[in-house]
Amino acid sequence: MSVPTTTVPRLSATPTFDPLLKPAIHLPKHTLLESPNSRAILVGNWRITASTNPISNAPQCDQLQSYLSTGSDGGLPLPEMTFGSNSLKMEWRTSGFIGQDKRQKRNRSRDQAGAGADKEGDTSAESDLEEEAEEEAEWIYEFDTLHALLGVKKGQLEPGDGGVKVGYAEEWLKSRTGPSPLLPMPKTVPTKPYDWTYTTTYCGHSPSYPSVTSVETTPSDTSSAASSLITSHSPRNTSSSQWVPFDLNHPSHAKHQIPLAELTRPDPILFYAEVPLFEDELHDNGSSALIVRIRVMPTCIFILSRFTLRVDGVLFRTFDTRIYTSLENDEGTIVIRETTGWEAPYDVVKNRLPKRDDLTPLTDPLFIAKILSELPQSQTTGAGTGWRGLGKKCEWMRVRK
């Protein structure tokens, strides 16, 4: 007589994902706008606009360089790839921007126009953006190329600027001196001194507070042309709020931390943009680049601005700015800003390569940032340059009380 057997289902170590069991995520009302060189989203009290354009042409570079010229320092040679017209702008107002009802009525009128609406459809998105621009914002925060380059040191480098020499600089100097110790080393004086690595601690700026442009930038570093440009872009009714520093290790400040769990959830992305500001190959000695990225999700807005520097044979350097604001905060609109600077010798990062014979990851900003964040000395001593950008700083601002 056979004994009936019972089959016990095997338990998988990795549970099977069932999309039907995933909790529904409420999507906030939002509107997407687009023109040939700009994309925008209206959500809640926010308007986010990303402007992406080709590399600046000669007239545009001349205009940008005129803004960067200050007194007798001769200005700043622009990076090889300068996107002078690119920017990312956050705008906030109490009443929000164009409402859904107004836009729906306009869309219905276009649909009723029949064939004529098709002809006007080519310019409708552009007119939408122009109409949005007429709506006055009460608080603005933005990232653009001009202000990023204003944070680059012009003139002789001083302690704290994090000056860098190329890997073969010392050997080059030694090759031009005789064996006698009495022969002096030749002096090398650049005709137009500036930080050739384009290192900047630019963390965005608000037109009403030009001083937050950079850790290094002060009003005296700004040309009269740039100062007038800043003033002309200031909103009429700006918030009186200021950035308030806070300590991540303090228990009462935990509510101001950027919630990483929320950012890593597979929530829908309502809006995404990548805005390059500049890039330079440092005369084939490495790479220097600044790129700003933004994600708008159903619950929050998140911005990452990342400056990445690689000087072959010398060092790696990264400066990150993270901007976060929740779309579900009933206590008012709070914006959190975290800035972090890392630095490490080239060989230290190179020794962390997954494959010794594959140097490709050393050109990947994501890999560089990951390794630098894991090194214990990267925010303190760094690569020994004394760069003032090392370390972490956290701030928050209440846009509306």
Short mmCIF file of C-alpha atoms in Angstrom, two decimals:
data_model
loop_
_atom_site.label_atom_id
_atom_site.label_comp_id
_atom_site.label_asym_id
_atom_site.label_seq_id
_atom_site.Cartn_x
_atom_site.Cartn_y
_atom_site.Cartn_z
CA MET A 1 0.00 0.00 0.00
CA SER A 2 1.50 3.27 -1.12
CA VAL A 3 1.64 6.18 1.27
CA PRO A 4 0.42 9.46 -0.24
CA THR A 5 3.13 12.11 -0.38
CA THR A 6 2.72 15.80 0.16
CA THR A 7 4.76 18.14 -1.95
CA VAL A 8 6.17 21.03 0.06
CA PRO A 9 6.74 24.12 -2.05
CA ARG A 10 10.32 25.38 -2.02
CA LEU A 11 10.85 28.80 -0.52
CA SER A 12 12.95 31.07 -2.68
CA ALA A 13 15.53 33.25 -0.99
CA THR A 14 14.44 36.06 -3.28
CA PRO A 15 10.68 36.64 -3.14
CA THR A 16 8.92 36.92 -6.46
CA PHE A 17 7.80 40.47 -7.21
CA ASP A 18 4.11 40.72 -7.97
CA PRO A 19 3.15 44.10 -9.47
CA LEU A 20 -0.45 43.53 -8.35
CA LEU A 21 0.69 43.57 -4.72
CA LYS A 22 2.61 46.81 -5.08
CA PRO A 23 0.81 49.63 -3.25
CA ALA A 24 -0.66 52.25 -5.51
CA ILE A 25 1.27 55.53 -5.57
CA HIS A 26 -0.78 58.67 -5.76
CA LEU A 27 0.43 60.82 -8.64
CA PRO A 28 0.11 64.54 -7.92
CA LYS A 29 -1.41 66.84 -10.49
CA HIS A 30 1.34 68.02 -12.77
CA THR A 31 1.85 69.51 -16.21
CA LEU A 32 4.76 68.90 -18.57
CA LEU A 33 5.85 71.61 -21.00
CA GLU A 34 8.42 71.42 -23.75
CA SER A 35 10.07 73.68 -26.31
CA PRO A 36 13.04 72.97 -28.61
CA ASN A 37 15.63 73.76 -25.92
CA SER A 38 13.67 73.70 -22.66
CA ARG A 39 11.57 71.26 -20.68
CA ALA A 40 9.51 72.11 -17.62
CA ILE A 41 7.18 70.57 -15.07
CA LEU A 42 4.56 72.29 -12.95
CA VAL A 43 3.79 70.37 -9.78
CA GLY A 44 2.30 71.73 -6.57
CA ASN A 45 3.82 75.11 -5.82
CA TRP A 46 6.84 74.40 -7.99
CA ARG A 47 7.93 75.10 -11.53
CA ILE A 48 11.12 73.30 -12.62
CA THR A 49 12.75 74.31 -15.91
CA ALA A 50 15.72 72.56 -17.52
CA SER A 51 17.37 74.38 -20.43
CA THR A 52 19.74 72.29 -22.54
CA ASN A 53 21.50 73.80 -25.55
CA PRO A 54 24.50 72.98 -27.77
CA ILE A 55 28.04 74.00 -26.85
CA SER A 56 28.37 77.79 -26.86
CA ASN A 57 29.51 79.33 -30.13
CA ALA A 58 32.15 82.06 -30.45
CA PRO A 59 29.85 85.08 -29.81
CA GLN A 60 28.28 83.36 -26.82
CA CYS A 61 31.72 82.51 -25.40
CA ASP A 62 32.82 86.13 -25.84
CA GLN A 63 29.78 87.34 -23.92
CA LEU A 64 30.32 84.81 -21.16
CA GLN A 65 33.98 85.71 -20.89
CA SER A 66 33.09 89.38 -20.53
CA TYR A 67 31.06 88.50 -17.45
CA LEU A 68 34.01 86.56 -16.01
CA SER A 69 36.61 89.28 -16.59
CA THR A 70 37.46 91.14 -13.40
CA GLY A 71 39.92 94.00 -13.32
CA SER A 72 43.53 93.16 -14.19
CA ASP A 73 43.37 89.39 -13.78
CA GLY A 74 42.59 88.91 -17.46
CA GLY A 75 39.52 86.80 -16.88
CA LEU A 76 39.23 83.03 -17.16
CA PRO A 77 39.88 80.90 -20.27
CA LEU A 78 36.68 78.98 -20.85
CA PRO A 79 36.60 75.17 -20.66
CA GLU A 80 36.81 73.31 -23.97
CA MET A 81 33.13 72.41 -23.80
CA THR A 82 31.19 75.30 -22.29
CA PHE A 83 27.39 75.11 -22.26
CA GLY A 84 26.84 78.77 -21.48
CA SER A 85 23.08 78.73 -22.13
CA ASN A 86 22.32 75.66 -20.02
CA SER A 87 20.58 76.00 -16.67
CA LEU A 88 18.30 74.32 -14.17
CA LYS A 89 15.85 76.53 -12.32
CA MET A 90 13.52 75.87 -9.38
CA GLU A 91 10.73 78.38 -8.83
CA TRP A 92 8.21 78.48 -6.00
CA ARG A 93 5.13 80.57 -5.30
CA THR A 94 2.39 80.36 -2.69
CA SER A 95 -0.48 80.04 -5.14
CA GLY A 96 1.35 77.69 -7.50
CA PHE A 97 1.58 78.37 -11.20
CA ILE A 98 -0.99 78.01 -14.01
CA GLY A 99 -3.82 75.87 -12.65
CA GLN A 100 -5.19 72.69 -14.17
CA ASP A 101 -8.58 74.25 -14.89
CA LYS A 102 -7.10 77.11 -16.88
CA ARG A 103 -4.94 74.77 -18.94
CA GLN A 104 -7.76 72.31 -19.55
CA LYS A 105 -9.97 75.09 -20.88
CA ARG A 106 -7.23 76.24 -23.24
CA ASN A 107 -6.65 72.66 -24.46
CA ARG A 108 -10.39 72.20 -25.08
CA SER A 109 -10.50 75.40 -27.10
CA ARG A 110 -7.59 74.16 -29.19
CA ASP A 111 -9.35 70.83 -29.82
CA GLN A 112 -12.52 72.62 -30.88
CA ALA A 113 -10.55 74.69 -33.38
CA GLY A 114 -10.28 71.61 -35.59
CA ALA A 115 -7.71 71.65 -38.35
CA GLY A 116 -6.51 75.09 -37.36
CA ALA A 117 -5.39 73.74 -34.01
CA ASP A 118 -2.99 71.37 -35.77
CA LYS A 119 -1.20 74.28 -37.39
CA GLU A 120 -0.90 76.12 -34.11
CA GLY A 121 0.18 72.97 -32.28
CA ASP A 122 3.78 73.39 -33.44
CA THR A 123 4.15 76.55 -31.33
CA SER A 124 1.74 75.74 -28.50
CA ALA A 125 4.42 74.29 -26.23
CA GLU A 126 6.64 77.32 -26.72
CA SER A 127 3.76 79.69 -25.97
CA ASP A 128 3.02 77.68 -22.83
CA LEU A 129 6.57 78.23 -21.59
CA GLU A 130 6.37 81.95 -22.39
CA GLU A 131 3.10 82.23 -20.49
CA GLU A 132 4.61 80.39 -17.53
CA ALA A 133 7.53 82.82 -17.52
CA GLU A 134 5.11 85.68 -16.94
CA GLU A 135 4.03 84.13 -13.65
CA GLU A 136 6.17 85.77 -10.95
CA ALA A 137 8.02 83.43 -8.60
CA GLU A 138 8.49 84.26 -4.93
CA TRP A 139 11.62 82.11 -4.49
CA ILE A 140 14.13 80.98 -7.11
CA TYR A 141 17.10 78.64 -6.93
CA GLU A 142 19.10 77.76 -9.99
CA PHE A 143 22.25 76.27 -11.45
CA ASP A 144 23.92 77.85 -14.48
CA THR A 145 27.32 77.95 -16.17
CA LEU A 146 28.17 81.59 -15.45
CA HIS A 147 27.87 81.24 -11.68
CA ALA A 148 29.65 77.88 -11.73
CA LEU A 149 32.66 79.45 -13.45
CA LEU A 150 32.57 82.42 -11.08
CA GLY A 151 33.54 79.89 -8.40
CA VAL A 152 36.78 78.98 -10.24
CA LYS A 153 39.84 80.65 -8.75
CA LYS A 154 41.33 83.44 -10.89
CA GLY A 155 44.80 84.75 -10.11
CA GLN A 156 47.58 83.14 -8.11
CA LEU A 157 46.43 80.13 -6.11
CA GLU A 158 46.52 80.46 -2.35
CA PRO A 159 46.33 78.01 0.58
CA GLY A 160 42.90 76.38 0.55
CA ASP A 161 42.45 76.62 -3.21
CA GLY A 162 43.64 73.03 -3.66
CA GLY A 163 46.17 73.78 -6.39
CA VAL A 164 47.26 70.77 -8.47
CA LYS A 165 50.36 70.11 -10.59
CA VAL A 166 50.39 67.54 -13.36
CA GLY A 167 52.10 64.27 -12.58
CA TYR A 168 55.21 65.00 -14.67
CA ALA A 169 55.73 68.58 -13.42
CA GLU A 170 58.51 67.76 -10.97
CA GLU A 171 60.33 65.52 -13.47
CA TRP A 172 60.08 68.27 -16.07
CA LEU A 173 61.66 70.78 -13.71
CA LYS A 174 64.44 68.40 -12.73
CA SER A 175 65.26 67.74 -16.37
CA ARG A 176 65.99 71.44 -16.84
CA THR A 177 68.50 71.77 -14.00
CA GLY A 178 72.06 70.52 -13.88
CA PRO A 179 73.43 67.97 -11.40
CA SER A 180 74.92 70.73 -9.25
CA PRO A 181 72.73 71.71 -6.27
CA LEU A 182 73.93 75.31 -6.75
CA LEU A 183 71.91 75.66 -9.92
CA PRO A 184 68.49 77.13 -9.03
CA MET A 185 65.24 75.65 -10.23
CA PRO A 186 63.73 77.71 -13.07
CA LYS A 187 60.78 79.87 -12.21
CA THR A 188 57.55 79.09 -14.03
CA VAL A 189 55.08 81.95 -13.98
CA PRO A 190 51.84 81.54 -15.97
CA THR A 191 50.94 84.49 -18.14
CA LYS A 192 47.30 84.27 -17.03
CA PRO A 193 47.16 82.56 -13.62
CA TYR A 194 43.99 80.65 -12.78
CA ASP A 195 42.97 77.23 -11.51
CA TRP A 196 43.54 75.17 -14.63
CA THR A 197 41.50 72.27 -13.17
CA TYR A 198 38.34 74.43 -13.07
CA THR A 199 37.66 73.27 -9.51
CA THR A 200 34.52 74.93 -8.20
CA THR A 201 32.51 74.56 -5.02
CA TYR A 202 29.45 75.97 -6.74
CA CYS A 203 26.30 74.72 -5.03
CA GLY A 204 23.67 76.67 -6.94
CA HIS A 205 22.44 80.14 -6.17
CA SER A 206 19.37 82.20 -5.50
CA PRO A 207 19.24 85.54 -7.34
CA SER A 208 18.19 87.25 -4.11
CA TYR A 209 21.26 85.86 -2.29
CA PRO A 210 24.26 86.02 -4.68
CA SER A 211 26.63 85.17 -1.80
CA VAL A 212 25.51 81.52 -1.78
CA THR A 213 26.90 81.02 -5.27
CA SER A 214 30.01 79.26 -4.01
CA VAL A 215 32.17 78.71 -0.98
CA GLU A 216 34.93 80.54 -2.82
CA THR A 217 33.01 83.32 -4.54
CA THR A 218 32.66 86.68 -2.84
CA PRO A 219 31.14 89.92 -4.15
CA SER A 220 34.66 91.20 -4.93
CA ASP A 221 35.19 88.22 -7.26
CA THR A 222 32.23 89.18 -9.39
CA SER A 223 32.61 91.51 -12.37
CA SER A 224 30.34 94.50 -12.76
CA ALA A 225 28.75 92.87 -15.80
CA ALA A 226 28.00 89.70 -13.83
CA SER A 227 26.69 91.73 -10.89
CA SER A 228 24.23 93.54 -13.14
CA LEU A 229 23.16 90.21 -14.61
CA ILE A 230 22.46 88.82 -11.12
CA THR A 231 20.43 91.89 -10.18
CA SER A 232 18.38 91.82 -13.38
CA HIS A 233 17.31 88.23 -12.70
CA SER A 234 16.23 88.79 -9.09
CA PRO A 235 12.55 88.09 -8.37
CA ARG A 236 10.43 91.03 -7.23
CA ASN A 237 9.02 89.40 -4.11
CA THR A 238 11.70 87.14 -2.66
CA SER A 239 11.41 85.06 0.46
CA SER A 240 13.23 86.40 3.51
CA SER A 241 14.29 82.87 4.50
CA GLN A 242 17.96 82.00 4.92
CA TRP A 243 19.91 78.76 4.90
CA VAL A 244 20.21 77.30 8.41
CA PRO A 245 23.12 74.92 9.14
CA PHE A 246 22.38 71.69 11.00
CA ASP A 247 24.31 68.71 12.34
CA LEU A 248 23.38 65.26 11.03
CA ASN A 249 24.57 63.70 14.28
CA HIS A 250 22.22 65.80 16.42
CA PRO A 251 19.02 63.87 17.31
CA SER A 252 16.74 66.88 16.91
CA HIS A 253 18.03 67.50 13.38
CA ALA A 254 17.18 64.04 12.06
CA LYS A 255 14.00 65.35 10.42
CA HIS A 256 16.11 67.49 8.08
CA GLN A 257 18.10 64.59 6.66
CA ILE A 258 17.57 63.63 3.04
CA PRO A 259 15.55 60.37 3.17
CA LEU A 260 17.67 57.96 1.14
CA ALA A 261 15.04 55.21 1.45
CA GLU A 262 12.56 57.41 -0.40
CA LEU A 263 15.04 58.16 -3.18
CA THR A 264 15.87 54.49 -3.72
CA ARG A 265 12.24 53.36 -3.99
CA PRO A 266 11.14 52.38 -7.52
CA ASP A 267 8.64 55.25 -7.67
CA PRO A 268 7.54 56.64 -11.02
CA ILE A 269 9.67 59.49 -12.34
CA LEU A 270 7.49 62.38 -13.45
CA PHE A 271 10.36 64.46 -14.78
CA TYR A 272 14.07 63.87 -15.38
CA ALA A 273 16.76 66.08 -16.88
CA GLU A 274 20.53 66.08 -17.20
CA VAL A 275 22.11 69.50 -17.66
CA PRO A 276 25.86 69.68 -18.46
CA LEU A 277 27.46 73.03 -17.59
CA PHE A 278 31.08 72.52 -18.68
CA GLU A 279 33.73 69.90 -19.41
CA ASP A 280 37.46 70.09 -20.13
CA GLU A 281 40.13 67.45 -20.82
CA LEU A 282 42.86 69.53 -19.13
CA HIS A 283 45.26 69.38 -22.09
CA ASP A 284 45.08 65.57 -22.11
CA ASN A 285 46.05 65.42 -18.44
CA GLY A 286 42.66 64.24 -17.18
CA SER A 287 39.12 65.55 -17.07
CA SER A 288 37.05 68.19 -15.30
CA ALA A 289 33.26 68.33 -15.60
CA LEU A 290 30.17 69.72 -13.87
CA ILE A 291 26.77 68.14 -14.54
CA VAL A 292 23.42 68.80 -12.83
CA ARG A 293 20.68 66.15 -12.73
CA ILE A 294 17.12 66.35 -11.43
CA ARG A 295 14.39 63.83 -10.66
CA VAL A 296 10.83 64.77 -9.82
CA MET A 297 8.90 61.91 -8.22
CA PRO A 298 5.36 61.76 -6.82
CA THR A 299 6.62 62.57 -3.31
CA CYS A 300 9.68 64.76 -3.77
CA ILE A 301 12.11 66.76 -5.89
CA PHE A 302 15.77 65.75 -5.88
CA ILE A 303 18.74 67.49 -7.54
CA LEU A 304 22.33 66.27 -7.73
CA SER A 305 25.02 68.64 -8.97
CA ARG A 306 28.37 66.85 -9.30
CA PHE A 307 31.78 68.28 -10.10
CA THR A 308 34.31 65.56 -10.96
CA LEU A 309 38.05 66.08 -11.42
CA ARG A 310 40.62 63.55 -12.57
CA VAL A 311 44.27 64.56 -12.91
CA ASP A 312 46.11 61.55 -14.29
CA GLY A 313 48.75 60.25 -11.92
CA VAL A 314 47.90 62.87 -9.26
CA LEU A 315 44.41 62.81 -7.75
CA PHE A 316 40.63 62.46 -8.01
CA ARG A 317 38.27 65.10 -6.60
CA THR A 318 34.49 65.30 -6.35
CA PHE A 319 32.16 68.01 -5.06
CA ASP A 320 28.47 67.08 -4.74
CA THR A 321 25.48 69.29 -4.03
CA ARG A 322 22.19 67.59 -3.19
CA ILE A 323 18.93 69.52 -3.07
CA TYR A 324 15.81 67.84 -1.69
CA THR A 325 12.29 69.00 -0.98
CA SER A 326 9.20 66.98 -0.17
CA LEU A 327 5.93 67.44 -2.03
CA GLU A 328 3.99 66.01 0.93
CA ASN A 329 5.07 68.31 3.75
CA ASP A 330 2.07 69.94 5.41
CA GLU A 331 4.24 72.09 7.70
CA GLY A 332 5.46 74.27 4.86
CA THR A 333 7.95 73.95 2.04
CA ILE A 334 11.36 72.97 3.39
CA VAL A 335 14.39 72.69 1.13
CA ILE A 336 17.43 70.70 2.27
CA ARG A 337 20.89 71.29 0.82
CA GLU A 338 23.88 69.00 1.41
CA THR A 339 27.34 69.74 0.00
CA THR A 340 30.15 67.19 0.20
CA GLY A 341 33.75 67.32 -1.01
CA TRP A 342 36.05 64.30 -1.42
CA GLU A 343 39.62 63.93 -2.64
CA ALA A 344 42.17 61.12 -2.83
CA PRO A 345 45.49 60.33 -4.54
CA TYR A 346 45.20 58.81 -8.00
CA ASP A 347 46.86 55.51 -7.09
CA VAL A 348 44.60 54.98 -4.07
CA VAL A 349 41.52 55.05 -6.30
CA LYS A 350 43.26 53.07 -9.02
CA ASN A 351 43.98 50.27 -6.55
CA ARG A 352 40.21 49.85 -6.08
CA LEU A 353 39.61 48.91 -9.72
CA PRO A 354 37.60 45.69 -10.18
CA LYS A 355 40.06 44.62 -12.90
CA ARG A 356 43.65 45.81 -12.77
CA ASP A 357 44.03 45.94 -16.55
CA ASP A 358 40.78 47.83 -17.18
CA LEU A 359 41.09 51.57 -16.47
CA THR A 360 37.69 52.44 -17.92
CA PRO A 361 36.00 52.96 -14.51
CA LEU A 362 38.46 55.77 -13.78
CA THR A 363 36.57 57.87 -16.33
CA ASP A 364 33.18 57.14 -14.73
CA PRO A 365 32.07 59.88 -12.27
CA LEU A 366 29.73 57.40 -10.54
CA PHE A 367 32.57 54.95 -9.86
CA ILE A 368 34.90 57.75 -8.71
CA ALA A 369 32.30 59.15 -6.30
CA LYS A 370 31.55 55.69 -4.90
CA ILE A 371 35.21 54.90 -4.19
CA LEU A 372 35.92 58.34 -2.73
CA SER A 373 32.94 58.06 -0.37
CA GLU A 374 34.32 54.73 0.93
CA LEU A 375 37.82 56.04 1.71
CA PRO A 376 38.17 57.12 5.37
CA GLN A 377 40.56 60.05 4.70
CA SER A 378 38.86 61.43 1.59
CA GLN A 379 36.96 64.15 3.49
CA THR A 380 39.79 65.13 5.85
CA THR A 381 43.32 65.02 4.46
CA GLY A 382 42.29 64.08 0.93
CA ALA A 383 45.26 64.14 -1.43
CA GLY A 384 47.19 66.60 0.73
CA THR A 385 46.33 69.71 -1.29
CA GLY A 386 44.67 71.55 1.60
CA TRP A 387 41.52 72.07 -0.48
CA ARG A 388 38.87 73.89 1.53
CA GLY A 389 36.07 72.03 -0.23
CA LEU A 390 36.68 68.82 1.74
CA GLY A 391 34.03 67.68 4.21
CA LYS A 392 30.27 67.83 4.48
CA LYS A 393 27.90 70.70 5.17
CA CYS A 394 24.14 70.42 5.70
CA GLU A 395 21.62 73.27 5.57
CA TRP A 396 17.87 73.70 5.36
CA MET A 397 15.53 76.53 4.48
CA ARG A 398 11.82 77.01 5.07
CA VAL A 399 10.51 78.71 1.96
CA ARG A 400 7.02 79.11 3.42
CA LYS A 401 6.19 79.36 7.12
#
